[in-house]
Amino acid sequence: MSSITAAGDHAATKVTNTKVIQPAWVRVVHWINAVAIVLMIMSGWQIYNASPLFNFTFSSSITLGGWLGGGIMWHLAAMWLLVINGLVYLTLGMVTGRFRKKLLPISAKGVLDDTKAALTGKLSHADLSTYNQVQRLLYTGIIVVGILIVLSGLAIWKPVQLQYLTALFGGYDTARYVHFFMMAAIVGFLVIHIALALIVPKSLRAMIIGR
């Protein structure tokens, strides 16, 4: 009887290990997005330093471009990579039903319960194919932030040609603040995202090999 149980456990483990957690298209767009975001943040800091919004600037060691013109060139190049890759992600996420399956539903109670479980070390990470409520909220939120940072960036880049878009953000100056705070939100998300990947390394493995 024990041998049958052991064989069953072994089979269950094998199935779990071979189950695709992150499909190939998700992994590809994830890593392209990671590169694009890092390039945009570093070049964006270079642009920010030329005309700071606040009483601080970013160290040249973490900026990209070397000067304002260089920063703008890197920023625009990375912008197209981010936008095209983002459109692919959004399209496939909706067409395949991934967003509906992975990110919904979200409830205030669920988020509070999972946050409490995470803070007390009781949040389970056994099934990586299912996102907890906190993950759903963060991933949904970062999609909204991504859309806002692109739109506010376009409003800053072409304030005359896209004057109606710029007006929706309250004008050029306000659009710059929106763009900055969306960048700060992305940086905060990255810190949490990387920390969770280190805490649960099998999630990083899944994003590399799919399992």
Tab-separated table of C-alpha atoms in Angstrom:
chain	number	residue	atom	x	y	z
A	1	MET	CA	0.000	0.000	0.000
A	2	SER	CA	2.801	2.385	0.905
A	3	SER	CA	4.538	1.712	-2.413
A	4	ILE	CA	1.344	2.610	-4.283
A	5	THR	CA	1.076	5.864	-2.299
A	6	ALA	CA	4.722	6.674	-2.967
A	7	ALA	CA	4.238	6.005	-6.664
A	8	GLY	CA	1.211	8.305	-6.670
A	9	ASP	CA	3.130	11.082	-4.920
A	10	HIS	CA	5.984	10.684	-7.405
A	11	ALA	CA	3.567	10.914	-10.331
A	12	ALA	CA	1.924	14.019	-8.851
A	13	THR	CA	5.332	15.662	-8.380
A	14	LYS	CA	6.284	14.815	-11.958
A	15	VAL	CA	3.076	16.364	-13.301
A	16	THR	CA	3.662	19.498	-11.218
A	17	ASN	CA	7.256	19.802	-12.455
A	18	THR	CA	6.226	19.457	-16.115
A	19	LYS	CA	3.261	21.823	-15.906
A	20	VAL	CA	3.790	24.995	-17.924
A	21	ILE	CA	3.374	27.930	-15.546
A	22	GLN	CA	4.475	30.741	-17.852
A	23	PRO	CA	3.871	30.147	-21.595
A	24	ALA	CA	6.598	31.085	-24.077
A	25	TRP	CA	4.939	34.294	-25.272
A	26	VAL	CA	4.630	35.584	-21.698
A	27	ARG	CA	8.313	34.913	-21.027
A	28	VAL	CA	9.424	36.627	-24.231
A	29	VAL	CA	7.398	39.815	-23.699
A	30	HIS	CA	8.352	39.862	-20.004
A	31	TRP	CA	12.097	39.989	-20.677
A	32	ILE	CA	11.786	42.411	-23.589
A	33	ASN	CA	9.681	44.610	-21.326
A	34	ALA	CA	12.284	44.372	-18.554
A	35	VAL	CA	15.025	45.629	-20.902
A	36	ALA	CA	12.835	48.417	-22.303
A	37	ILE	CA	11.785	49.636	-18.851
A	38	VAL	CA	15.351	49.741	-17.512
A	39	LEU	CA	16.482	51.716	-20.594
A	40	MET	CA	13.547	54.103	-20.265
A	41	ILE	CA	14.056	54.710	-16.559
A	42	MET	CA	17.788	55.383	-16.852
A	43	SER	CA	17.430	57.615	-19.916
A	44	GLY	CA	14.418	59.308	-18.318
A	45	TRP	CA	16.536	60.210	-15.307
A	46	GLN	CA	19.064	61.778	-17.671
A	47	ILE	CA	16.309	63.899	-19.224
A	48	TYR	CA	14.936	64.790	-15.802
A	49	ASN	CA	18.359	66.068	-14.679
A	50	ALA	CA	18.304	68.669	-17.454
A	51	SER	CA	15.165	70.244	-15.948
A	52	PRO	CA	14.425	68.836	-12.467
A	53	LEU	CA	10.906	68.951	-11.087
A	54	PHE	CA	12.131	68.692	-7.500
A	55	ASN	CA	15.141	69.749	-5.474
A	56	PHE	CA	17.263	66.747	-6.426
A	57	THR	CA	18.844	65.083	-9.437
A	58	PHE	CA	19.874	61.517	-10.190
A	59	SER	CA	23.499	60.408	-10.053
A	60	SER	CA	25.134	60.247	-13.475
A	61	SER	CA	26.187	56.689	-12.620
A	62	ILE	CA	22.575	55.504	-12.955
A	63	THR	CA	21.543	57.609	-15.958
A	64	LEU	CA	21.827	56.762	-19.644
A	65	GLY	CA	22.769	59.018	-22.539
A	66	GLY	CA	25.496	61.208	-21.100
A	67	TRP	CA	23.673	64.451	-21.908
A	68	LEU	CA	20.148	65.685	-22.688
A	69	GLY	CA	20.237	64.833	-26.397
A	70	GLY	CA	21.672	61.396	-25.733
A	71	GLY	CA	19.086	60.715	-23.056
A	72	ILE	CA	16.263	61.702	-25.413
A	73	MET	CA	17.557	59.414	-28.176
A	74	TRP	CA	17.759	56.430	-25.820
A	75	HIS	CA	14.358	57.281	-24.360
A	76	LEU	CA	12.603	57.449	-27.724
A	77	ALA	CA	14.241	54.243	-28.960
A	78	ALA	CA	13.228	52.370	-25.809
A	79	MET	CA	9.768	53.937	-25.983
A	80	TRP	CA	8.982	52.233	-29.301
A	81	LEU	CA	10.251	48.928	-27.962
A	82	LEU	CA	8.078	49.314	-24.866
A	83	VAL	CA	4.964	50.408	-26.767
A	84	ILE	CA	5.133	47.682	-29.425
A	85	ASN	CA	5.925	44.999	-26.861
A	86	GLY	CA	3.206	46.337	-24.569
A	87	LEU	CA	0.613	46.205	-27.344
A	88	VAL	CA	1.577	42.598	-28.080
A	89	TYR	CA	1.227	41.763	-24.381
A	90	LEU	CA	-2.150	43.478	-24.014
A	91	THR	CA	-3.509	41.904	-27.198
A	92	LEU	CA	-2.401	38.369	-26.355
A	93	GLY	CA	-3.446	38.802	-22.722
A	94	MET	CA	-7.002	39.584	-23.812
A	95	VAL	CA	-7.234	37.170	-26.768
A	96	THR	CA	-5.926	34.180	-24.792
A	97	GLY	CA	-8.064	35.032	-21.763
A	98	ARG	CA	-4.965	35.258	-19.560
A	99	PHE	CA	-6.015	38.549	-17.982
A	100	ARG	CA	-9.453	37.207	-17.101
A	101	LYS	CA	-8.073	33.972	-15.661
A	102	LYS	CA	-5.048	35.407	-13.869
A	103	LEU	CA	-6.099	38.873	-12.731
A	104	LEU	CA	-9.792	38.509	-11.908
A	105	PRO	CA	-11.599	38.681	-9.627
A	106	ILE	CA	-10.052	41.158	-7.180
A	107	SER	CA	-11.764	41.982	-3.892
A	108	ALA	CA	-10.835	44.328	-1.045
A	109	LYS	CA	-11.274	41.504	1.471
A	110	GLY	CA	-9.106	39.176	-0.581
A	111	VAL	CA	-6.337	41.752	-0.870
A	112	LEU	CA	-6.439	42.475	2.873
A	113	ASP	CA	-6.463	38.764	3.767
A	114	ASP	CA	-3.547	37.935	1.458
A	115	THR	CA	-1.595	40.981	2.627
A	116	LYS	CA	-2.031	39.854	6.235
A	117	ALA	CA	-0.977	36.312	5.297
A	118	ALA	CA	2.101	37.637	3.469
A	119	LEU	CA	3.172	39.821	6.407
A	120	THR	CA	2.849	36.885	8.805
A	121	GLY	CA	4.665	34.458	6.510
A	122	LYS	CA	1.535	32.356	5.934
A	123	LEU	CA	0.939	33.132	2.264
A	124	SER	CA	1.270	29.958	0.203
A	125	HIS	CA	3.392	29.901	-2.963
A	126	ALA	CA	2.752	26.229	-3.736
A	127	ASP	CA	0.778	26.885	-6.921
A	128	LEU	CA	2.522	29.520	-9.043
A	129	SER	CA	-0.059	29.159	-11.794
A	130	THR	CA	-2.602	31.004	-9.622
A	131	TYR	CA	-1.981	34.582	-8.537
A	132	ASN	CA	-2.988	35.663	-5.055
A	133	GLN	CA	-5.088	38.789	-4.559
A	134	VAL	CA	-2.084	41.026	-3.880
A	135	GLN	CA	-0.396	39.891	-7.095
A	136	ARG	CA	-3.598	40.471	-9.046
A	137	LEU	CA	-3.884	44.001	-7.687
A	138	LEU	CA	-0.215	44.811	-8.364
A	139	TYR	CA	-0.206	43.394	-11.890
A	140	THR	CA	-3.473	45.075	-12.806
A	141	GLY	CA	-2.233	48.324	-11.306
A	142	ILE	CA	1.067	48.233	-13.193
A	143	ILE	CA	-0.798	47.769	-16.482
A	144	VAL	CA	-2.774	50.952	-15.749
A	145	VAL	CA	0.439	52.740	-14.726
A	146	GLY	CA	2.110	51.585	-17.948
A	147	ILE	CA	-0.707	53.034	-20.042
A	148	LEU	CA	-0.604	56.328	-18.135
A	149	ILE	CA	3.160	56.710	-18.415
A	150	VAL	CA	3.040	56.158	-22.181
A	151	LEU	CA	0.175	58.610	-22.668
A	152	SER	CA	1.721	61.275	-20.430
A	153	GLY	CA	5.048	60.737	-22.216
A	154	LEU	CA	3.389	61.332	-25.581
A	155	ALA	CA	1.733	64.460	-24.167
A	156	ILE	CA	5.171	65.773	-23.153
A	157	TRP	CA	6.884	64.713	-26.379
A	158	LYS	CA	4.321	66.254	-28.757
A	159	PRO	CA	2.427	68.906	-26.750
A	160	VAL	CA	1.392	70.836	-29.879
A	161	GLN	CA	0.535	67.964	-32.209
A	162	LEU	CA	-1.198	66.090	-29.366
A	163	GLN	CA	-2.586	69.170	-27.639
A	164	TYR	CA	-5.881	67.469	-26.761
A	165	LEU	CA	-4.015	64.659	-25.020
A	166	THR	CA	-1.803	67.177	-23.220
A	167	ALA	CA	-4.917	69.087	-22.144
A	168	LEU	CA	-6.399	65.888	-20.665
A	169	PHE	CA	-3.441	65.770	-18.302
A	170	GLY	CA	-3.979	69.403	-17.304
A	171	GLY	CA	-1.276	70.856	-19.522
A	172	TYR	CA	2.388	70.245	-20.231
A	173	ASP	CA	3.690	70.913	-16.719
A	174	THR	CA	1.104	68.685	-15.050
A	175	ALA	CA	1.804	65.934	-17.583
A	176	ARG	CA	5.454	66.036	-16.514
A	177	TYR	CA	4.466	65.451	-12.893
A	178	VAL	CA	2.133	62.600	-13.882
A	179	HIS	CA	4.961	61.066	-15.928
A	180	PHE	CA	7.379	61.359	-13.008
A	181	PHE	CA	5.037	59.783	-10.459
A	182	MET	CA	4.166	56.951	-12.838
A	183	MET	CA	7.903	56.333	-13.192
A	184	ALA	CA	8.216	56.276	-9.402
A	185	ALA	CA	5.348	53.757	-9.240
A	186	ILE	CA	7.129	51.513	-11.750
A	187	VAL	CA	10.383	51.695	-9.792
A	188	GLY	CA	8.490	50.782	-6.619
A	189	PHE	CA	6.840	47.869	-8.420
A	190	LEU	CA	10.227	46.654	-9.677
A	191	VAL	CA	11.653	46.685	-6.154
A	192	ILE	CA	8.745	44.577	-4.875
A	193	HIS	CA	8.814	42.340	-7.949
A	194	ILE	CA	12.533	41.590	-7.648
A	195	ALA	CA	12.267	41.063	-3.879
A	196	LEU	CA	9.469	38.512	-4.364
A	197	ALA	CA	11.484	36.743	-7.065
A	198	LEU	CA	14.362	36.382	-4.598
A	199	ILE	CA	12.033	35.192	-1.825
A	200	VAL	CA	10.331	32.685	-4.144
A	201	PRO	CA	13.110	31.722	-6.613
A	202	LYS	CA	10.971	29.113	-8.360
A	203	SER	CA	8.879	31.981	-9.736
A	204	LEU	CA	12.012	33.317	-11.457
A	205	ARG	CA	12.770	29.851	-12.802
A	206	ALA	CA	9.241	29.663	-14.228
A	207	MET	CA	9.770	32.979	-16.023
A	208	ILE	CA	12.978	31.616	-17.558
A	209	ILE	CA	12.101	28.032	-18.516
A	210	GLY	CA	8.322	28.117	-18.092
A	211	ARG	CA	8.138	25.528	-15.269
